[in-house]
Coordinates of C-alpha atoms and ligand atoms in Angstrom, one line a residue:
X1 CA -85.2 -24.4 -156.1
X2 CA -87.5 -27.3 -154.9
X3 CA -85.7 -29.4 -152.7
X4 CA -88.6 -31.7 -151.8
X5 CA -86.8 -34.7 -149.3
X6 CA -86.2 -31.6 -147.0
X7 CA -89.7 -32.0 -146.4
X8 CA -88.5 -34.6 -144.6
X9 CA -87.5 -32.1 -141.7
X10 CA -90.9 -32.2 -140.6
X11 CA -91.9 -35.4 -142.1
X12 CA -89.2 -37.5 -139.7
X13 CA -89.6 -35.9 -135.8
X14 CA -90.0 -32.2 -135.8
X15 CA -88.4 -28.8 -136.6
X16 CA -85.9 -29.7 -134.7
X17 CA -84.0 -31.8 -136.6
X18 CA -80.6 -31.0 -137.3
X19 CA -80.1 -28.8 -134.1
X20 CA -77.0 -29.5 -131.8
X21 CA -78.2 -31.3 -129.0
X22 CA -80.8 -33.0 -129.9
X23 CA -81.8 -36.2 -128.0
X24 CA -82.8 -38.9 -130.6
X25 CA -85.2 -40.7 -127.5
X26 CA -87.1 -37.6 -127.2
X27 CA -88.4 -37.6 -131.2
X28 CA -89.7 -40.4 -132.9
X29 CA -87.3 -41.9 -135.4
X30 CA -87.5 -44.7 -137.9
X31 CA -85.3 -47.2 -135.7
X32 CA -86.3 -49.9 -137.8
X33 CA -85.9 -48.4 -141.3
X34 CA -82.9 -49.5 -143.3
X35 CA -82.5 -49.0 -147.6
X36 CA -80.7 -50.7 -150.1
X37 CA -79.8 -49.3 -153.0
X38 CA -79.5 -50.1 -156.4
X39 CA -76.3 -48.1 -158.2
X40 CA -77.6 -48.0 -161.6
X41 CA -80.6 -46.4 -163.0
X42 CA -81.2 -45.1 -159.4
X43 CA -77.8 -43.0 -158.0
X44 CA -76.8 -42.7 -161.1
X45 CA -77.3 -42.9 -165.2
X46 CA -74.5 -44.2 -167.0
X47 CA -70.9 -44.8 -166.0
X48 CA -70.5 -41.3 -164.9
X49 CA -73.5 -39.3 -164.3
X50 CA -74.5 -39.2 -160.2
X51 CA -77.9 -37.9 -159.6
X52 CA -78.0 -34.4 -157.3
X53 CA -81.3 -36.2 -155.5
X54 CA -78.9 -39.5 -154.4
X55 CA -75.7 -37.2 -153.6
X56 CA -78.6 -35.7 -151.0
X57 CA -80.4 -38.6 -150.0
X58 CA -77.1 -40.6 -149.1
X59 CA -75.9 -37.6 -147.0
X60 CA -79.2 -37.3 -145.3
X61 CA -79.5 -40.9 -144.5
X62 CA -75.3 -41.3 -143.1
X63 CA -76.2 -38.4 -141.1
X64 CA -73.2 -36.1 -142.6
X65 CA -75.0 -33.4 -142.7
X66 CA -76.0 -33.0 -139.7
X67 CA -79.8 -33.3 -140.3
X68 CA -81.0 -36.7 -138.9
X69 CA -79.7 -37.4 -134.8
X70 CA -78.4 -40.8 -136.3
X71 CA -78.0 -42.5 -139.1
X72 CA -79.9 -44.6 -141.1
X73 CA -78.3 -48.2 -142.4
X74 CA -77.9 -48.2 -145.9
X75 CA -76.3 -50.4 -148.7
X76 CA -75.8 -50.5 -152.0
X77 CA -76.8 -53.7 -154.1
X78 CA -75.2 -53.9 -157.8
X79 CA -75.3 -56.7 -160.3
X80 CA -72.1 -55.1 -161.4
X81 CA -69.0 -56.2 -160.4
X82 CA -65.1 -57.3 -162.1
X83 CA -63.3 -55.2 -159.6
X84 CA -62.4 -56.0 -156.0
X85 CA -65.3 -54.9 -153.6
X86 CA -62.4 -52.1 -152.0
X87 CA -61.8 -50.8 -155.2
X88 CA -65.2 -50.5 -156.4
X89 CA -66.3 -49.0 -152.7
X90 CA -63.1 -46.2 -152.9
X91 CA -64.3 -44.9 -156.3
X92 CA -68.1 -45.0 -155.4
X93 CA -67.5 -43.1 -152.2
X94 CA -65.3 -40.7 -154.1
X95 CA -68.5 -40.1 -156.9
X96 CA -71.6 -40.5 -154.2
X97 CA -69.6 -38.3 -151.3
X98 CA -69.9 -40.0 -148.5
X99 CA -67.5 -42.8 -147.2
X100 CA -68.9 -46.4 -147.4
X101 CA -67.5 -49.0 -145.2
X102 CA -67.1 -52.3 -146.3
X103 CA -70.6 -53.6 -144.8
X104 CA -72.5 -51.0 -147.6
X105 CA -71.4 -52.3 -150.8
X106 CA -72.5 -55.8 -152.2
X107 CA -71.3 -56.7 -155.8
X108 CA -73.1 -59.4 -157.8
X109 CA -69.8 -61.6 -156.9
X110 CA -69.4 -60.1 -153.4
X111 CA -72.0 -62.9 -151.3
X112 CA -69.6 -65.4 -153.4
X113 CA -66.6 -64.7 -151.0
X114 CA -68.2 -66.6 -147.9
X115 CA -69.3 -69.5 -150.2
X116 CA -66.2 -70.5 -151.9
X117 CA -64.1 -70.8 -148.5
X118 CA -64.1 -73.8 -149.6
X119 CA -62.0 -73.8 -152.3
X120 CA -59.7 -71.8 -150.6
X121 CA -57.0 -73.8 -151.4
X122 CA -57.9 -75.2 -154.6
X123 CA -57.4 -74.0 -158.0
X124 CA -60.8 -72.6 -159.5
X125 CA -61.1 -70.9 -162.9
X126 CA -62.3 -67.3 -163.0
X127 CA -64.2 -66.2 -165.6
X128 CA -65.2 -62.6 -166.7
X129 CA -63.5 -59.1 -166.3
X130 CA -61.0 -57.5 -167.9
X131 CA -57.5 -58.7 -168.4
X132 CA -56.7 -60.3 -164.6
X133 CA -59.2 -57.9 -162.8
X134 CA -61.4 -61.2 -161.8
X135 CA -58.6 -63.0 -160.5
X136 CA -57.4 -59.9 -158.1
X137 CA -61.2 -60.0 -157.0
X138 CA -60.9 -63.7 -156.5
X139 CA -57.5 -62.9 -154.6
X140 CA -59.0 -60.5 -152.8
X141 CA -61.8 -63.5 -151.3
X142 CA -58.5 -65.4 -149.8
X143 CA -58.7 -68.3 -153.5
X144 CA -55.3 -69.3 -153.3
X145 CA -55.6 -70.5 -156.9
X146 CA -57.5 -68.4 -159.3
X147 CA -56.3 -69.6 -162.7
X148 CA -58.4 -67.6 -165.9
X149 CA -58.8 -68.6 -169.3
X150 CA -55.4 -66.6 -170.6
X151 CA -53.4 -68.6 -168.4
X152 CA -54.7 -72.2 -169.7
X153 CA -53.9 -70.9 -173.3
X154 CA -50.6 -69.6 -172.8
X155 CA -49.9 -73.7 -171.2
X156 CA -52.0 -74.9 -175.0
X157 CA -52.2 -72.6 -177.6
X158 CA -54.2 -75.5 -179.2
X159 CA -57.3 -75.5 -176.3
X160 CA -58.5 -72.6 -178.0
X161 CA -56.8 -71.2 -181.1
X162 CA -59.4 -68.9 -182.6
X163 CA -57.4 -65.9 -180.8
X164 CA -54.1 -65.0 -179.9
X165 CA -52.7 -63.7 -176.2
X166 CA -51.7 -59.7 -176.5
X167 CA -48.5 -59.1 -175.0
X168 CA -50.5 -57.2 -172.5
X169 CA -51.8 -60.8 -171.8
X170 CA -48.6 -62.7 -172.0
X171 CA -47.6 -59.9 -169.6
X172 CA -49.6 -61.2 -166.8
X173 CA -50.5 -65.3 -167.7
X174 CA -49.7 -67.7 -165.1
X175 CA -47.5 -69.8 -166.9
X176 CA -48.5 -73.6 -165.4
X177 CA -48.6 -77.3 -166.4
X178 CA -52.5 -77.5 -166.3
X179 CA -52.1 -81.6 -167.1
X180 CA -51.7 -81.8 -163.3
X181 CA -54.4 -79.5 -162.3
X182 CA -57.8 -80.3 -160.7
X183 CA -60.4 -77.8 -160.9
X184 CA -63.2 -77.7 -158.3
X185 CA -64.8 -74.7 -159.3
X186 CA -65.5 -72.3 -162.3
X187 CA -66.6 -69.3 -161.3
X188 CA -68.0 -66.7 -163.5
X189 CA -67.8 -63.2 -162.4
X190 CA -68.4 -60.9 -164.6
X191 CA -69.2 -60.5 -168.1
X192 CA -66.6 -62.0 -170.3
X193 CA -64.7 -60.4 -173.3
X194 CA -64.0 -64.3 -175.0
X195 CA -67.5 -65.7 -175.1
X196 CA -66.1 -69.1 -177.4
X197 CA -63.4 -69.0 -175.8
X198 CA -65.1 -69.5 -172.4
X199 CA -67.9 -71.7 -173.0
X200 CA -65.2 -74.5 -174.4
X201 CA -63.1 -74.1 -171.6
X202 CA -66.1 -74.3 -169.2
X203 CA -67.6 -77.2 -170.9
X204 CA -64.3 -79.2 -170.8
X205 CA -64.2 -78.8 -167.2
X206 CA -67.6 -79.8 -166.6
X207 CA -67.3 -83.1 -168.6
X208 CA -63.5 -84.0 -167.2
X209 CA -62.0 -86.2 -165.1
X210 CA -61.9 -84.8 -161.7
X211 CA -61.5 -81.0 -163.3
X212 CA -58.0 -81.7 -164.9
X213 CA -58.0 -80.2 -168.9
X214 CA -57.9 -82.7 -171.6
X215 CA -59.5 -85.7 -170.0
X216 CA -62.6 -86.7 -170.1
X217 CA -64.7 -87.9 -167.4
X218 CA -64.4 -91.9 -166.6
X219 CA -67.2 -93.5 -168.2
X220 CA -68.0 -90.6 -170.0
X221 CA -71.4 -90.9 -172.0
X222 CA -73.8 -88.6 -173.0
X223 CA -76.4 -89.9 -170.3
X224 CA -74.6 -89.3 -167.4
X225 CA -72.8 -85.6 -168.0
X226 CA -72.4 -84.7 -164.5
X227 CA -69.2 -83.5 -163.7
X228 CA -67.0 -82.8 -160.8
X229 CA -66.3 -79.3 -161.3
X230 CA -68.8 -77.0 -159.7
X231 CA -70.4 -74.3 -161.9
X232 CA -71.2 -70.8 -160.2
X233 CA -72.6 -67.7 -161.4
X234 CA -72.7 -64.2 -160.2
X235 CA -75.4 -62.1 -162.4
X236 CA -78.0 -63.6 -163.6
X237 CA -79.0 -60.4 -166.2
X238 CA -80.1 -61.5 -169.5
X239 CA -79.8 -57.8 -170.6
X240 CA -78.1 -54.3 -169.0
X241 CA -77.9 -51.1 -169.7
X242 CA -74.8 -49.5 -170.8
X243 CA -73.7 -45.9 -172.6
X244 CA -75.2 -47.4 -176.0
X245 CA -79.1 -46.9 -176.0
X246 CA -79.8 -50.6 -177.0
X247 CA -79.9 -52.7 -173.9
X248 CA -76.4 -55.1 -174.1
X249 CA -76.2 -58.6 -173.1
X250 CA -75.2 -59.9 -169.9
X251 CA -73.8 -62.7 -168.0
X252 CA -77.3 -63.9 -168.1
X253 CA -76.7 -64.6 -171.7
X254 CA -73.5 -65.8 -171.8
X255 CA -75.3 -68.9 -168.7
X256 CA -78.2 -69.0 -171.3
X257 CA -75.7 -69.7 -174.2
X258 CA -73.7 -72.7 -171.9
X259 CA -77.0 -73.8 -170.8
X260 CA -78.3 -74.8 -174.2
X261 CA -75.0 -76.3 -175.8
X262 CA -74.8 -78.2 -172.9
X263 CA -78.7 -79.3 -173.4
X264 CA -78.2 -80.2 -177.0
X265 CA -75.1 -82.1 -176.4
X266 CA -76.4 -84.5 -173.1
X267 CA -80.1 -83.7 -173.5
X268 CA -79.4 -82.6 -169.4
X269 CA -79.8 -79.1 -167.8
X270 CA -76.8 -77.5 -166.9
X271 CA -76.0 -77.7 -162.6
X272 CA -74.6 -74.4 -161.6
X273 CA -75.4 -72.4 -158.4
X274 CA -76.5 -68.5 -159.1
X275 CA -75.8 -65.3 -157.1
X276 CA -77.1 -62.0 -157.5
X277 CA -80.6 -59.7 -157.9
X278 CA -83.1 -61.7 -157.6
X279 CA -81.5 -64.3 -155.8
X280 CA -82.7 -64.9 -152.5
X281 CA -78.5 -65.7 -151.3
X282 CA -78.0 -62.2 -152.4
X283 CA -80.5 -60.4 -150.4
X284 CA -79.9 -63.1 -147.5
X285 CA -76.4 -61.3 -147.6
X286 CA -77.2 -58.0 -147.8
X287 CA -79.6 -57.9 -145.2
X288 CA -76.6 -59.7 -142.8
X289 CA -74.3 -57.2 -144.2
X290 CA -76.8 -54.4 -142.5
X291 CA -76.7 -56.0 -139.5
X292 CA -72.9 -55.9 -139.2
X293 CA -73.2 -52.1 -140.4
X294 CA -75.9 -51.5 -137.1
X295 CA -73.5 -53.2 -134.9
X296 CA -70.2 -51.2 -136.4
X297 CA -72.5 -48.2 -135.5
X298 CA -73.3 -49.5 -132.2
X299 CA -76.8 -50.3 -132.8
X300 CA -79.0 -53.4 -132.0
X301 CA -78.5 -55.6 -134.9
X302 CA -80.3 -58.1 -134.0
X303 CA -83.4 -56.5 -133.9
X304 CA -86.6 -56.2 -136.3
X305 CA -85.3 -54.5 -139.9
X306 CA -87.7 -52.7 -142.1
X307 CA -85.4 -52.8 -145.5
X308 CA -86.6 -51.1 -148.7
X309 CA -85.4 -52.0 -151.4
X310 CA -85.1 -49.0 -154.3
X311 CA -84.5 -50.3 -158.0
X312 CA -85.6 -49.4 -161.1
X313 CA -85.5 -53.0 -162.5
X314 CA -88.3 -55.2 -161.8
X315 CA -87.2 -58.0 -162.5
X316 CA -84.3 -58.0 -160.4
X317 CA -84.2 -55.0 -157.9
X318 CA -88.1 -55.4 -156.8
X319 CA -88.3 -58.8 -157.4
X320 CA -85.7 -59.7 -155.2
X321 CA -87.1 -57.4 -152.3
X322 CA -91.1 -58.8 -152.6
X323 CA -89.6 -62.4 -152.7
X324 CA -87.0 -61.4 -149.7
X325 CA -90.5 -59.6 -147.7
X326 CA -88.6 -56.2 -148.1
X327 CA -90.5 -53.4 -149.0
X328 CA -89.9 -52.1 -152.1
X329 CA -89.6 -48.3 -154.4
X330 CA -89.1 -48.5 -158.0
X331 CA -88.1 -45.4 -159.6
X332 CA -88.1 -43.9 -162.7
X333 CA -84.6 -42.7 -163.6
X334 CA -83.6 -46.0 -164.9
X335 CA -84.9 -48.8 -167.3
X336 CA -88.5 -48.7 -166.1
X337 CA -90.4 -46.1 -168.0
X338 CA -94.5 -46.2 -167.3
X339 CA -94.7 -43.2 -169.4
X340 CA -97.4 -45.4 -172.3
X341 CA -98.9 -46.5 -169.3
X342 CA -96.9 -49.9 -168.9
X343 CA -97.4 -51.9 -165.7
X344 CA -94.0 -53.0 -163.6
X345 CA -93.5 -57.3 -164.6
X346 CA -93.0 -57.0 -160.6
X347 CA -95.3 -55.0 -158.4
X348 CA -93.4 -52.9 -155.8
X349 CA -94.5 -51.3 -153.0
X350 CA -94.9 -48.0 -154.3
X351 CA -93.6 -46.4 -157.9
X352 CA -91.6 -43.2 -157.5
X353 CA -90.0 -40.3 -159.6
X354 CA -86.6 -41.0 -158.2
X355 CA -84.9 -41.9 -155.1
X356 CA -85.6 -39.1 -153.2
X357 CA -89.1 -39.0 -153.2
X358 CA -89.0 -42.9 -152.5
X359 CA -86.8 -42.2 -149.5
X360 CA -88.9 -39.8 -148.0
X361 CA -92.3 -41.7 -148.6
X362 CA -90.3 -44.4 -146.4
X363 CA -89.7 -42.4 -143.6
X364 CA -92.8 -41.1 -144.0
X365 CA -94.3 -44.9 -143.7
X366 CA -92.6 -46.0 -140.9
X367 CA -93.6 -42.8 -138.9
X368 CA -97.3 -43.3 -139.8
X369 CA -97.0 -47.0 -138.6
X370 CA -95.3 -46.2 -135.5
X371 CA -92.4 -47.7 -136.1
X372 CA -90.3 -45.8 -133.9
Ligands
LIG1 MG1 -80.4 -50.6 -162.0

């Protein structure tokens, strides 16, 4: 069998890679070379299937088996998210085989946990997920208040009576006297299950009085819409790719949707912040979240980072990394397919098979610049 990253043995500092003993001064290694990863379409295809090359290429690069002198920094960035970030890292390191520590995994709502420190302490509606899983994620930031939409209709059937709670719901609701309430924040996480149901309840914060359901804002006209309650959004994807073979919408729908009711009822674009690939907060994050991985290792982390971004979306993975001045691989195992000779919307760095030949043509790089 062809096992073409091994290549990488002579490729990286010599045939002596991988013996015991090995000084890591006395070859030239990429010191500078760090990747991040994106999950889906790259390590793997679907919700289950890991690709052998990325099981490989993540061993290789966390030096577990044995064949680099020391690792190289890697982390993975996903638009997905709806599960805490310690969840989500358990089961990936369970499917990818190696362990990730808490400085390799960004989820599109992970940059969000330094931001909203400042509504620690004050109620914020979470949007998105399954049942409650957005408010255990929210938890799980330190929000001392994460309320979500089942909660505010279990207080008023009436705020939304197009559905009824399951008892699974009524199971886990909150149960609260919202009139006293004041919202700073709502916070969309994930993709949500109740698009009505959310867009009202999102809109009638935004155009209350100080965030508290069922008023309206004081002086309220059409003009002047802007509210008090602070609009954020963690995925920007219009479209994603699921099991199905139609692409599905995303939370980048559902913003498009809220944007344009509120547009045809104030004639105003909508205020919200915006998290995730291609946003430059995201990659701002990720590349601080390799520098605390370098310094957990006991490397400089405050030195000069060659990051390579591999995707195999271009407009978020690669745009995000040429905006960001990362380099940048996109592969083919995902939703770009160049097969009828179709260009990339985004032009990365280099266009490869799949993540192991993009890894290895990175090594590769750095060596021939003499970044070592
Ligand atoms: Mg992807």
């Amino acid at each position: 069998m062809l096992r073409s990253a091994w290549s990488i043995r002579q490729l990286v500092v010599n045939r002596t890679i991988g013996q015991r003993g090995l000084h890591a001064t006395t070859t030239p290694f990429p010191n500078k070379l760090a990747f991040a990863f994106d999950i889906d379409g790259v390590l793997k295809q679907g919700h289950h299937n890991v690709l052998p090359q990325a099981k490989r290429v993540l061993e290789l690069l966390s030096g577990s088996d044995g064949r680099l002198p020391k690792p190289i920094p890697f982390l993975l960035i996903t638009n997905g998210g709806g599960v805490p970030d310690e969840e989500r890292r358990a089961i990936l390191s369970e499917e990818l085989g190696v362990e990730l520590t808490e400085n390799q995994l960004v989820q599109s709502h992970t940059p969000i946990k330094e931001y909203v420190e400042k509504y620690k302490n004050k109620p914020v509606l979470i949007i998105g997920g399954k049942g409650e899983s957005c408010r255990r994620v929210a938890e799980s930031y330190g929000l001392k208040y994460p309320y979500i939409p089942q909660d505010i209709i279990a207080w008023k059937p009436s705020i939304w009576d197009r559905t009824e709670l399951t008892n699974e719901e009524k199971s886990f609701v909150k149960t609260t006297d919202f009139s006293k309430i004041s919202f700073a924040a709502a916070l969309v996480m994930h993709d949500t299950h109740d698009w009505g149901r959310d867009i009202t309840l999102i809109l009638d914060l935004l155009s209350s009085n100080k965030g508290i359901f069922g008023t309206r804002k004081k002086g309220y006209d059409k003009s002047n819409f802007k509210g008090d309650v602070e609009l954020i959004f963690s995925n920007a994807d219009v479209e994603w790719r699921s099991d199905w073979p139609i692409p599905r919408l995303g939370q980048g729908a559902f913003r498009l949707s809220i944007e344009n009711i509120y547009k045809s009822i104030t004639g105003l674009n909508l205020p919200f912040i915006q998290f995730g690939k291609p946003f430059k907060s995201t990659y701002d994050f990720s590349e601080l979240m390799l520098r605390r991985y370098l310094k957990q290792v006991n490397r400089n982390s405050n030195g000069e980072l060659n990051v390579y971004m591999v995707g195999d979306n271009p407009l978020s993975d690669i745009d995000g990394a040429n905006r960001h001045g990362w380099s940048s691989i996109l592969v083919r195992t995902g939703v770009f397919n160049d097969n009828n000779g179709e260009l990339p919307s985004h032009k990365p760095t280099i266009i490869s098979d799949d993540v192991e030949k993009g890894v290895e043509w990175a090594i590769q790089e750095e060596i021939r610049k003499g970044n070592y």
